[in-house]
mmCIF file of C-alpha atoms in Angstrom:
data_model
loop_
_atom_site.group_PDB
_atom_site.id
_atom_site.type_symbol
_atom_site.label_atom_id
_atom_site.label_comp_id
_atom_site.label_asym_id
_atom_site.label_seq_id
_atom_site.Cartn_x
_atom_site.Cartn_y
_atom_site.Cartn_z
ATOM 1 C CA MET N 1 83.813 -0.137 -5.939
ATOM 2 C CA ILE N 2 87.470 -2.133 -7.065
ATOM 3 C CA PRO N 3 90.294 -0.758 -8.220
ATOM 4 C CA ILE N 4 91.437 -2.654 -11.981
ATOM 5 C CA SER N 5 94.349 -0.353 -12.827
ATOM 6 C CA SER N 6 94.040 3.523 -13.098
ATOM 7 C CA ASN N 7 91.600 4.635 -14.528
ATOM 8 C CA ILE N 8 89.503 1.411 -14.812
ATOM 9 C CA PHE N 9 87.007 0.602 -11.527
ATOM 10 C CA LEU N 10 84.243 -2.471 -10.625
ATOM 11 C CA ASP N 11 81.317 -1.708 -9.410
ATOM 12 C CA GLU N 12 80.511 -4.381 -6.827
ATOM 13 C CA ARG N 13 76.612 -4.317 -7.659
ATOM 14 C CA GLU N 14 77.299 -5.528 -10.611
ATOM 15 C CA ILE N 15 78.720 -8.887 -9.287
ATOM 16 C CA GLU N 16 76.456 -11.870 -7.750
ATOM 17 C CA VAL N 17 77.715 -14.011 -5.619
ATOM 18 C CA SER N 18 76.627 -17.030 -4.305
ATOM 19 C CA MET N 19 78.173 -19.708 -0.957
ATOM 20 C CA ILE N 20 77.250 -23.130 -1.874
ATOM 21 C CA ARG N 21 78.630 -26.303 -0.448
ATOM 22 C CA ALA N 22 82.509 -27.331 -1.411
ATOM 23 C CA GLN N 23 83.223 -30.731 -3.138
ATOM 24 C CA GLY N 24 85.582 -32.932 -1.698
ATOM 25 C CA ALA N 25 87.670 -33.731 1.141
ATOM 26 C CA GLY N 26 86.398 -31.744 4.489
ATOM 27 C CA GLY N 27 84.576 -33.859 6.894
ATOM 28 C CA GLN N 28 81.535 -33.326 8.346
ATOM 29 C CA ASN N 29 82.920 -29.098 7.899
ATOM 30 C CA VAL N 30 82.374 -30.129 4.410
ATOM 31 C CA ASN N 31 79.627 -31.225 4.695
ATOM 32 C CA LYS N 32 77.550 -29.116 6.714
ATOM 33 C CA VAL N 33 78.834 -25.529 5.651
ATOM 34 C CA SER N 34 78.648 -23.424 2.488
ATOM 35 C CA SER N 35 82.135 -22.264 2.522
ATOM 36 C CA ALA N 36 82.784 -22.078 -0.999
ATOM 37 C CA VAL N 37 82.290 -18.777 -3.168
ATOM 38 C CA HIS N 38 79.960 -19.313 -6.460
ATOM 39 C CA LEU N 39 80.698 -16.106 -7.857
ATOM 40 C CA ARG N 40 78.646 -14.947 -11.307
ATOM 41 C CA PHE N 41 80.156 -11.297 -13.586
ATOM 42 C CA ASP N 42 78.200 -10.664 -16.867
ATOM 43 C CA ILE N 43 80.826 -9.053 -18.797
ATOM 44 C CA ARG N 44 77.589 -7.620 -20.656
ATOM 45 C CA ALA N 45 75.953 -5.288 -18.328
ATOM 46 C CA SER N 46 78.793 -5.126 -16.908
ATOM 47 C CA SER N 47 79.842 -0.931 -16.125
ATOM 48 C CA LEU N 48 83.409 -1.542 -18.299
ATOM 49 C CA PRO N 49 84.774 -0.102 -21.080
ATOM 50 C CA ASP N 50 84.077 -2.110 -24.395
ATOM 51 C CA GLU N 51 87.191 -2.661 -25.365
ATOM 52 C CA ILE N 52 88.149 -4.577 -22.463
ATOM 53 C CA LYS N 53 84.058 -5.675 -22.611
ATOM 54 C CA GLN N 54 85.333 -7.474 -25.995
ATOM 55 C CA ALA N 55 88.991 -8.474 -24.944
ATOM 56 C CA LEU N 56 87.988 -10.681 -21.817
ATOM 57 C CA GLN N 57 85.277 -12.570 -24.343
ATOM 58 C CA GLU N 58 88.203 -13.062 -26.800
ATOM 59 C CA SER N 59 90.711 -13.866 -24.864
ATOM 60 C CA GLY N 60 88.731 -17.693 -24.985
ATOM 61 C CA ASP N 61 89.298 -18.223 -21.060
ATOM 62 C CA ARG N 62 87.670 -21.292 -19.865
ATOM 63 C CA ARG N 63 85.626 -19.376 -16.872
ATOM 64 C CA ILE N 64 83.436 -17.621 -19.328
ATOM 65 C CA THR N 65 80.575 -18.769 -20.679
ATOM 66 C CA LYS N 66 78.890 -18.408 -24.451
ATOM 67 C CA ASP N 67 76.979 -16.036 -22.966
ATOM 68 C CA GLY N 68 79.253 -13.480 -21.895
ATOM 69 C CA VAL N 69 79.404 -14.539 -18.235
ATOM 70 C CA VAL N 70 81.922 -15.207 -15.645
ATOM 71 C CA VAL N 71 82.059 -17.439 -13.179
ATOM 72 C CA ILE N 72 84.328 -18.347 -11.375
ATOM 73 C CA LYS N 73 84.386 -21.398 -7.803
ATOM 74 C CA ALA N 74 86.803 -20.240 -4.913
ATOM 75 C CA GLN N 75 86.495 -23.362 -2.501
ATOM 76 C CA THR N 76 90.410 -23.539 -1.307
ATOM 77 C CA TYR N 77 89.736 -22.193 2.380
ATOM 78 C CA ARG N 78 87.303 -22.839 5.156
ATOM 79 C CA THR N 79 85.435 -19.371 5.645
ATOM 80 C CA GLN N 80 83.997 -17.762 3.462
ATOM 81 C CA GLU N 81 84.962 -14.904 3.223
ATOM 82 C CA LYS N 82 88.773 -15.795 2.622
ATOM 83 C CA ASN N 83 86.553 -17.471 -0.344
ATOM 84 C CA ARG N 84 85.436 -14.612 -1.048
ATOM 85 C CA HIS N 85 88.242 -12.931 -1.091
ATOM 86 C CA GLU N 86 90.073 -15.610 -3.435
ATOM 87 C CA ALA N 87 86.872 -15.219 -6.267
ATOM 88 C CA LEU N 88 86.538 -11.451 -6.594
ATOM 89 C CA ALA N 89 91.246 -11.914 -6.828
ATOM 90 C CA ARG N 90 91.076 -14.191 -9.992
ATOM 91 C CA LEU N 91 87.894 -12.236 -11.289
ATOM 92 C CA VAL N 92 90.571 -8.956 -10.534
ATOM 93 C CA ALA N 93 93.674 -10.820 -11.876
ATOM 94 C CA MET N 94 91.459 -11.708 -15.683
ATOM 95 C CA ILE N 95 90.666 -7.859 -16.257
ATOM 96 C CA GLU N 96 94.083 -6.831 -16.016
ATOM 97 C CA ALA N 97 95.000 -9.869 -17.864
ATOM 98 C CA VAL N 98 93.429 -8.001 -20.613
ATOM 99 C CA ALA N 99 93.318 -4.460 -19.566
ATOM 100 C CA ARG N 100 97.375 -4.902 -20.460
ATOM 101 C CA PRO N 101 98.499 -3.670 -23.565
ATOM 102 C CA VAL N 102 100.533 -5.920 -25.772
ATOM 103 C CA LYS N 103 104.210 -4.982 -26.027
ATOM 104 C CA PRO N 104 105.138 -4.867 -29.584
ATOM 105 C CA ARG N 105 107.745 -7.414 -30.096
ATOM 106 C CA LYS N 106 111.187 -5.095 -31.450
ATOM 107 C CA PRO N 107 112.367 -7.865 -34.415
ATOM 108 C CA THR N 108 115.585 -8.238 -34.525
ATOM 109 C CA ARG N 109 118.502 -10.327 -36.315
ATOM 110 C CA PRO N 110 120.698 -12.730 -34.205
ATOM 111 C CA THR N 111 124.543 -12.078 -35.028
ATOM 112 C CA ARG N 112 127.266 -13.512 -36.596
ATOM 113 C CA ALA N 113 128.588 -15.575 -33.762
ATOM 114 C CA SER N 114 125.120 -17.361 -32.784
ATOM 115 C CA GLN N 115 124.934 -18.142 -37.425
ATOM 116 C CA ARG N 116 128.306 -20.022 -37.037
ATOM 117 C CA GLN N 117 127.270 -21.691 -33.670
ATOM 118 C CA ARG N 118 124.012 -22.711 -34.972
ATOM 119 C CA VAL N 119 126.043 -24.054 -37.991
ATOM 120 C CA GLN N 120 128.865 -25.718 -36.238
ATOM 121 C CA ARG N 121 125.744 -27.719 -34.695
ATOM 122 C CA LYS N 122 123.557 -28.383 -37.365
ATOM 123 C CA VAL N 123 127.523 -30.224 -38.546
ATOM 124 C CA ARG N 124 128.397 -32.152 -35.357
ATOM 125 C CA HIS N 125 125.114 -33.693 -35.276
ATOM 126 C CA GLY N 126 125.396 -34.678 -39.244
ATOM 127 C CA GLN N 127 128.661 -36.334 -37.794
ATOM 128 C CA ALA N 128 127.068 -38.459 -35.582
ATOM 129 C CA LYS N 129 124.065 -39.488 -37.451
ATOM 130 C CA GLN N 130 126.643 -40.736 -40.269
ATOM 131 C CA LEU N 131 128.259 -42.168 -38.613
ATOM 132 C CA ARG N 132 125.098 -44.739 -37.412
ATOM 133 C CA GLY N 133 124.996 -46.283 -40.802
ATOM 134 C CA LYS N 134 125.602 -49.546 -41.729
ATOM 135 C CA VAL N 135 129.249 -51.029 -41.666
ATOM 136 C CA SER N 136 130.910 -52.272 -45.017
ATOM 137 C CA ASP N 137 132.960 -55.255 -44.567
ATOM 138 C CA ASP N 138 135.458 -53.933 -47.873
ATOM 139 C CA ALA N 139 138.880 -54.888 -45.614
ATOM 140 C CA GLY N 140 137.771 -58.145 -46.559
#
């Protein structure tokens, strides 16, 4: 079991991990060794609470397919084990992000000084723009 929070745990048996060859530069090692990790996690079939399942699917993350499967590819490190840990850490971070309750915003009013500063800034900006106007030739 992988702990997400104090009361939410992720069962490792619900995570499908496969090893693939990494892309990009790396010479012979990248061409011969399957060190990249392809992690798949089916949200709908998981043992997560329903609120978190729904929040995950509504998060709009590009790593979640239309079928509700999280697909994470980790290929930063040269070893399978480090890439596997990184992929799991990304999955846990994704679930933690939606499990954290949203703190409601308390509406506040601007102070009188900040209102005065805002108006003064607008007046100065208007004066600077007025100076950019056409020059009239009345003296002549």
